[in-house]
Structure formats: C-alpha cells, structure tokens
Amino acid sequence: MSTHILALTGGRVLPIDAEPIDEGVVVITDGRITAVGDSGTPVPDGADIVDATGKWIVPGLIDAHVHLGVHEEGEGWAGQDTNEMTDPVTSHVRALDAINPAEIGFADAVAAGVLAVNVNPGSGNPIGGQTVAIKCVGRTVDEMAMRAPSGLKSALGENPKRVYGDKKQTPSTRLGTAAVIRGAFVDAANYKAKLAAAEDGKPVDRDLKLEALVRVLDREIPWRQHCHRADDIATAMRIAEEFGYELVIDHGTEAHLLADVIAGKGIPVIIGPLMVSRSKVEVRNRSIQNPGLLAAAGVTIAITTDHPVVPISHLVHQAAFAVKEGLDRTTALESLTINPARIMGVDSRLGSLTVGKDGDLCVWSGDPLDVYSRVEVAYIEGEEVYRHQP
C-alpha cells in the first residue's frame, strides 16, 4: 500500500498550541500530521504540494454541543430524533443510534470549517442520554465516531419542568428535577455495589440505564449539564460534588455571575448559542459579552451554536462577535479548537496542528475571524472533503 503525503506550503499556519507561522509548512502522511514548521521545513519527495501562499491554514473547527444528524433540518417530525421524552430518565439512549450522516447540516458544517462535533440528545429530560464525538464526513456514523459515548446529557431549568409538568408527572419543578437526578445516581451507586458484591460467575441482571450512570460515577465520561440560570448552575455544581463526577456546563448563560466559583472548581463551560433572541425567561441575560467575562475570570470556554438553534455555519462568526465584545482573540480560537477537543476527550487527535494528530484542517482565504474570509479547501485525515466552488 503506497504512502500518501500532503504538504501545504506558504500559508500563515495557526497551530493553536504554538505561535502562528508565516509562510509555514504542514505535512500530513497517511492521515497524520508529521511536520509543522517554517519555510525551511523539508517537504518529502513524492508529496502532493498545495500552495497556500496568501492563505491561512487552520485546524478543523469543533462544536462541542450540537444536534446535527438527530435534529435534521427541513425534515419536520420525520427527522426529529433529539428527545425521547417518554421517561424522565433515559440514560440508556444514544445519539449514535439516531444520527443521519446524509443530513444537509453536515455539508454546511464542513463548508464552514467545522470538521468535528459532539452530538447531544436534547434537553427535555432530566437525564437525556449519551452523547457522541464524531467527524462531519462519513457514510455511516460508525466510521465518523471518535468517542462513544463522550458524555451523558442532563438538563436543569425550564425544559424538563415544562415537559413533564405539562404531563402532570414528576418533575414539574426545579426541586423535582434535582430529585430525579439524585435518585438515578443513588440507584446507579446501588447497582455498582451489587455488581461488586456478586459472587464469582453469578450473573447479575443488566440495566442499561444504570450502566451508563455508573460510567459517570466512575469518571469514564463527563456529565453534560444543560443549565442557563445561575441558580441552576449552582445546583449542577452541588450535585456533582455530592456524587463526585466530572461536570461540564452546557450553555451557561448566567455562568459569568458565578465565574470565579466555576474557575476555582476547574469546570469548563460550553457557552452559547449566542446569536439568538431571548426566547425564554432563563436566557434573559444572554449576551455576546459573556464569553469574554468567563474567560477573563479563568474559566475554560468553548463556543457552541447548539445547531440547529444557530446554524452550524455561524460558529466562527459567534466567536468573532465575542472578540468584538471583549473576548481575547487567542482564547476565541482556542474555544473553537483545542478547548472543545479536550472537553470531548479527543484532544489527542484534534484541536491543534501538532505532529501525531489527525490531518484535519482547512485552508481559509484569510483570517477565520474576519467575516469576509471563507474556507477554500477542507481536509480530513489528509483527504480533501470540500472545495469551494464559486
């Protein structure tokens, strides 16, 4: 089998984990990055050379909270598989099993430089199901998946109390939602103890709901907590400390009000969506200034579109607008690359142009934070997956 070598030369390289390189070189060999450097970096014989002079070479962008493939655009009810709202606790359902790789949103993502995403179930349930980290190109979700599961989705606040309150069942309040989550974790802890106490060779009836929750208790996967209001964020931290799991705050509309506390606990915030109206009470403090406020306090942030709430093609624009409202430019780029990769647990493969990582990158016409710039060519593992056709 022949070796495939791709070399991009002459462009402004943004490694993310190092300083930008003018007239840089990136070499990808059999899908992995094998060299990143200045114009003196050797280009192997037989390489396919792409002249990126005057262009920017940028890692594939990453959105750590989307519903791509499970909430299909333009399909109505037939393409809506985001929420299994028949039970408050659905920790056993998997986004992996509902993703349609042919959904048009994936093409939009790649054209906008977003080459990887974390697909989440929705927020209608207190415990909504398992998330999956995938690349945005593939015939089946199995070949797209990088980490499955990559987290377990949970929701506090208005959504679950509205859904189940309308059904006249628990939970219909915030205190009921917290009680459902606590009860599920107690059941999971009891299940774990039962497995540990089982006699050698004696079978124990499996419980898929509790198995998923045990993985959270064992810190194998993070707890992905949908919460907007500051009091809900405090509840998320309270329950996480009670059960000792790894917490990620999703949305975090009012996280800036508790930024020092969140930073002190080392909890990342996936902030957004930002380019939306104040559609419900708990997002009335939505502001494009919030990412900058969180980052200034030392919170690790990633920016999300929550696609299709904001179309995935506007991920980079949200970051650009946040820079205009005070977010540090370097942090903005990290919030679209290495930070979401770390939150998703795929930073050994993605998030920066680093030797050994996957050759997933884009050639941009200019600065990606300039609204006039566009992706000209996109590569996943060194293979061209998109080329702009005027």
C-alpha positions in Angstrom: 0.0 0.0 0.0 1.5 3.3 -1.1 2.1 6.2 1.3 0.1 9.3 0.7 1.8 12.6 1.6 0.2 16.0 1.5 2.2 19.2 2.0 0.6 22.6 2.4 3.2 25.4 1.9 3.4 29.1 2.0 0.4 29.9 4.1 0.0 31.5 7.6 -0.2 28.5 9.9 -2.2 28.7 13.1 -1.0 25.7 15.1 -3.2 26.8 18.2 -0.7 25.2 20.6 2.2 27.4 19.3 2.7 30.8 17.8 1.4 31.4 14.3 3.9 30.7 11.5 4.1 33.0 8.4 5.0 31.1 5.2 4.6 27.9 7.1 4.6 24.2 6.1 2.3 21.4 7.3 3.0 17.9 6.2 0.4 15.1 6.5 1.5 11.5 5.9 -1.1 8.7 5.7 -3.7 10.9 7.5 -1.5 12.1 10.4 0.5 15.4 10.8 4.2 14.6 10.5 5.7 18.1 10.3 4.7 21.7 11.2 7.2 24.5 10.7 8.5 27.4 8.8 9.5 27.7 5.2 12.7 25.7 5.9 10.7 22.6 6.9 11.6 19.7 4.4 8.9 18.5 2.1 9.2 14.8 1.4 9.7 13.6 -2.1 6.5 12.5 -3.8 4.3 14.8 -1.7 1.2 16.3 -3.2 2.0 20.0 -2.7 -0.7 22.6 -2.1 0.5 26.2 -2.5 -1.3 28.1 0.3 0.5 31.4 -0.3 -1.6 34.3 1.0 -4.0 31.9 2.7 -4.4 30.7 6.3 -4.0 27.1 7.4 -6.2 26.4 10.4 -7.2 23.2 12.4 -10.7 22.0 11.7 -13.1 23.9 14.0 -15.1 21.9 16.6 -18.5 22.5 18.1 -18.9 20.6 21.4 -22.7 20.8 21.6 -24.9 20.2 18.5 -27.9 18.2 17.4 -26.5 17.6 13.9 -28.0 14.4 12.4 -30.6 13.9 15.1 -32.5 17.1 14.5 -32.5 17.2 10.7 -33.2 20.5 9.0 -36.1 20.7 6.6 -37.5 17.2 7.6 -40.1 18.1 10.2 -41.2 15.4 12.6 -39.6 12.6 10.4 -36.1 14.0 11.1 -36.7 14.9 14.7 -35.0 12.4 17.0 -33.5 14.7 19.6 -35.6 13.9 22.6 -37.0 10.6 23.9 -39.5 12.4 26.1 -41.3 9.3 27.4 -39.4 8.9 30.6 -37.6 11.5 32.8 -34.5 9.1 32.9 -33.3 7.9 29.5 -29.6 7.5 30.2 -29.6 4.3 28.0 -30.5 6.1 24.8 -27.6 7.1 22.5 -27.4 9.9 20.0 -25.2 7.5 18.0 -28.3 5.5 17.1 -30.2 8.4 15.5 -27.6 10.3 13.5 -28.2 10.5 9.8 -24.9 11.2 8.1 -26.7 12.4 5.0 -28.3 15.3 6.8 -27.6 18.5 4.9 -26.2 20.2 8.0 -23.0 18.2 7.8 -22.2 19.7 4.4 -22.9 23.1 5.9 -20.5 22.3 8.8 -17.6 21.3 6.6 -18.1 24.3 4.3 -17.8 26.5 7.3 -14.6 24.8 8.6 -16.3 22.7 11.3 -14.9 19.3 10.8 -15.9 17.7 14.2 -18.8 18.0 16.6 -20.2 16.5 19.7 -23.8 15.4 19.1 -26.1 15.6 22.1 -29.6 14.3 22.8 -32.0 17.1 23.7 -32.8 18.7 27.0 -36.4 17.7 27.5 -35.5 15.1 30.2 -33.6 15.5 33.4 -31.4 12.7 32.0 -31.4 12.7 28.3 -28.9 10.2 27.0 -25.4 9.5 25.7 -23.5 12.0 23.5 -21.0 11.1 20.8 -18.0 12.8 19.3 -17.9 12.5 15.6 -16.2 13.8 12.5 -18.5 15.6 10.0 -17.9 13.3 7.0 -18.7 9.6 6.5 -21.2 7.1 5.1 -22.1 5.7 8.5 -21.9 7.2 11.9 -19.8 4.3 13.0 -16.9 5.4 10.8 -17.4 9.0 11.8 -17.4 8.3 15.6 -14.2 9.1 17.6 -15.5 8.6 21.1 -18.8 6.9 22.0 -20.1 7.8 24.5 -18.3 11.1 25.0 -20.6 12.2 27.8 -24.1 11.8 29.3 -26.6 14.6 28.8 -28.7 16.1 31.6 -30.9 19.1 31.9 -31.9 21.5 34.7 -34.2 24.5 34.5 -37.2 25.3 32.4 -37.1 22.5 29.8 -37.7 19.3 31.9 -40.2 21.1 34.3 -42.2 22.2 31.3 -42.2 18.9 29.5 -43.2 16.8 32.5 -45.3 19.5 34.2 -47.5 19.5 31.1 -47.9 15.8 31.5 -48.8 16.2 35.2 -45.9 14.0 36.3 -42.6 14.3 38.1 -40.6 16.5 37.6 -42.8 19.6 37.3 -40.4 21.9 39.3 -36.7 22.5 39.7 -36.6 20.7 43.0 -38.3 17.7 41.4 -35.7 17.7 38.5 -32.9 17.7 41.0 -34.6 14.9 43.0 -34.9 12.7 39.8 -31.2 13.1 39.0 -30.2 12.3 42.6 -32.4 9.3 42.7 -30.9 8.0 39.5 -27.4 8.3 40.8 -28.3 6.6 44.1 -29.8 3.7 42.0 -26.6 3.6 40.0 -24.4 3.5 43.1 -26.5 0.7 44.5 -26.2 -1.2 41.1 -22.4 -0.7 41.2 -22.3 -2.1 44.7 -24.5 -5.1 43.7 -22.1 -5.9 40.8 -19.1 -5.7 43.2 -20.7 -7.9 45.7 -21.9 -10.5 43.2 -20.4 -14.0 43.7 -17.8 -15.1 41.1 -19.6 -16.3 38.0 -23.1 -15.5 39.3 -24.9 -13.4 36.7 -26.4 -10.0 37.6 -29.3 -8.7 35.6 -28.1 -5.9 33.3 -29.6 -2.5 33.5 -28.6 -0.3 30.5 -29.8 2.9 32.3 -27.7 2.2 35.4 -24.7 1.0 33.4 -24.5 4.4 31.7 -24.8 6.3 35.0 -22.1 4.1 36.6 -19.7 5.3 33.8 -20.3 8.8 35.0 -19.8 7.9 38.7 -16.5 6.2 37.6 -15.5 9.3 35.8 -15.2 7.5 32.5 -17.3 10.1 30.8 -18.4 13.6 31.8 -21.8 14.8 32.9 -23.0 17.3 30.3 -25.3 19.6 32.3 -27.7 21.8 30.3 -28.2 24.9 32.5 -28.7 28.6 31.9 -29.6 30.4 35.1 -27.1 31.0 37.9 -29.2 29.1 40.5 -29.3 26.1 38.1 -25.6 26.2 37.6 -25.1 26.2 41.4 -27.4 23.1 41.6 -25.3 21.4 38.9 -22.1 22.0 40.9 -23.8 20.9 44.2 -25.0 17.6 42.7 -21.6 17.0 41.0 -19.8 17.4 44.3 -22.2 15.1 46.1 -21.6 12.3 43.7 -18.0 13.1 42.6 -18.4 13.1 38.8 -16.8 15.2 36.1 -19.0 18.2 35.3 -19.3 20.2 32.1 -21.7 23.1 32.0 -23.5 23.4 28.7 -25.0 26.8 27.7 -24.1 28.7 30.9 -26.0 31.8 30.0 -25.6 33.3 33.5 -22.3 31.5 34.2 -20.5 34.9 34.3 -22.3 35.6 37.6 -20.5 32.7 39.2 -17.4 32.8 37.1 -14.9 32.9 40.0 -16.5 29.8 41.6 -16.6 27.9 38.3 -13.0 28.8 37.6 -12.0 27.7 41.1 -13.5 24.3 40.5 -11.9 23.9 37.1 -15.3 23.3 35.4 -15.4 24.1 31.6 -18.3 26.0 30.1 -19.6 25.4 26.6 -21.1 28.9 26.1 -23.9 29.6 23.7 -25.8 29.8 21.5 -25.0 33.5 21.3 -26.7 34.8 18.1 -30.3 34.1 19.3 -33.2 36.1 20.8 -34.1 35.9 24.4 -36.6 33.2 23.8 -37.4 32.2 27.4 -37.1 33.5 30.9 -33.9 31.7 31.8 -31.9 33.3 28.9 -32.9 36.9 29.5 -29.3 37.6 30.5 -28.0 36.3 27.2 -25.1 38.5 25.9 -22.3 38.2 23.5 -20.1 39.7 26.2 -20.5 36.6 28.4 -17.6 34.5 26.8 -15.2 37.3 27.4 -16.3 37.7 31.0 -15.9 34.0 31.7 -12.5 33.7 30.0 -11.3 36.8 31.9 -12.2 35.0 35.2 -10.1 32.0 34.2 -12.9 29.7 33.0 -12.1 27.3 30.2 -14.7 28.0 27.5 -15.8 26.5 24.2 -18.3 28.3 22.0 -21.4 26.4 20.6 -24.1 27.0 18.1 -26.4 24.4 19.6 -27.2 23.7 15.9 -29.9 24.0 14.6 -30.7 26.7 17.1 -27.9 28.8 15.4 -26.9 27.3 12.1 -23.5 25.5 12.3 -22.1 27.7 9.6 -22.1 30.6 12.1 -19.9 29.0 14.7 -16.9 31.1 13.7 -19.0 34.2 13.5 -20.2 33.8 17.1 -16.5 33.8 18.1 -15.7 36.8 16.0 -18.6 38.8 17.6 -17.4 37.7 21.0 -14.0 39.1 20.2 -15.6 42.4 19.3 -17.3 42.4 22.7 -14.1 41.7 24.7 -13.0 38.1 24.3 -9.3 37.7 23.8 -8.6 36.7 20.2 -6.3 33.8 21.1 -8.9 32.4 23.5 -11.6 32.8 20.8 -9.6 30.5 18.5 -8.9 28.0 21.4 -12.7 28.0 22.1 -13.3 26.7 18.6 -10.4 24.1 18.5 -8.4 22.7 21.4 -10.9 23.5 24.2 -13.8 21.6 22.7 -11.5 18.8 21.8 -10.4 18.5 25.4 -14.0 18.6 26.7 -15.0 15.9 24.2 -11.9 13.8 25.1 -10.5 13.8 21.6 -7.6 16.2 22.0 -5.0 13.5 21.3 -6.4 13.6 17.8 -7.8 17.0 17.1 -7.8 20.6 18.2 -4.3 21.8 17.0 -1.8 21.3 14.2 0.5 19.1 16.2 2.7 16.3 15.0 0.9 13.0 15.6 -2.6 14.4 15.4 -5.1 13.8 12.6 -4.6 15.8 9.5 -7.9 17.6 9.8 -7.5 21.2 8.7 -8.8 23.9 6.3 -7.2 26.4 4.0 -9.0 29.7 4.6 -8.9 32.7 2.2 -7.9 34.9 5.2 -8.3 35.3 8.9 -11.1 33.0 10.0 -12.3 35.6 12.5 -12.9 38.0 9.6 -16.4 37.7 8.4 -15.3 38.1 4.8 -13.0 35.0 5.0 -14.2 31.7 3.8 -13.0 28.0 3.7 -11.4 27.3 0.3 -10.4 23.7 0.9 -11.0 21.3 3.8 -9.1 18.1 4.6 -9.9 15.2 7.0 -7.0 12.9 7.6 -5.3 14.4 4.7 -8.0 13.7 2.2 -9.9 16.5 0.5 -13.5 16.6 1.6 -14.6 20.1 0.4 -13.5 22.6 -2.1 -15.3 25.9 -2.6 -16.9 26.3 -6.0 -17.8 29.9 -6.8 
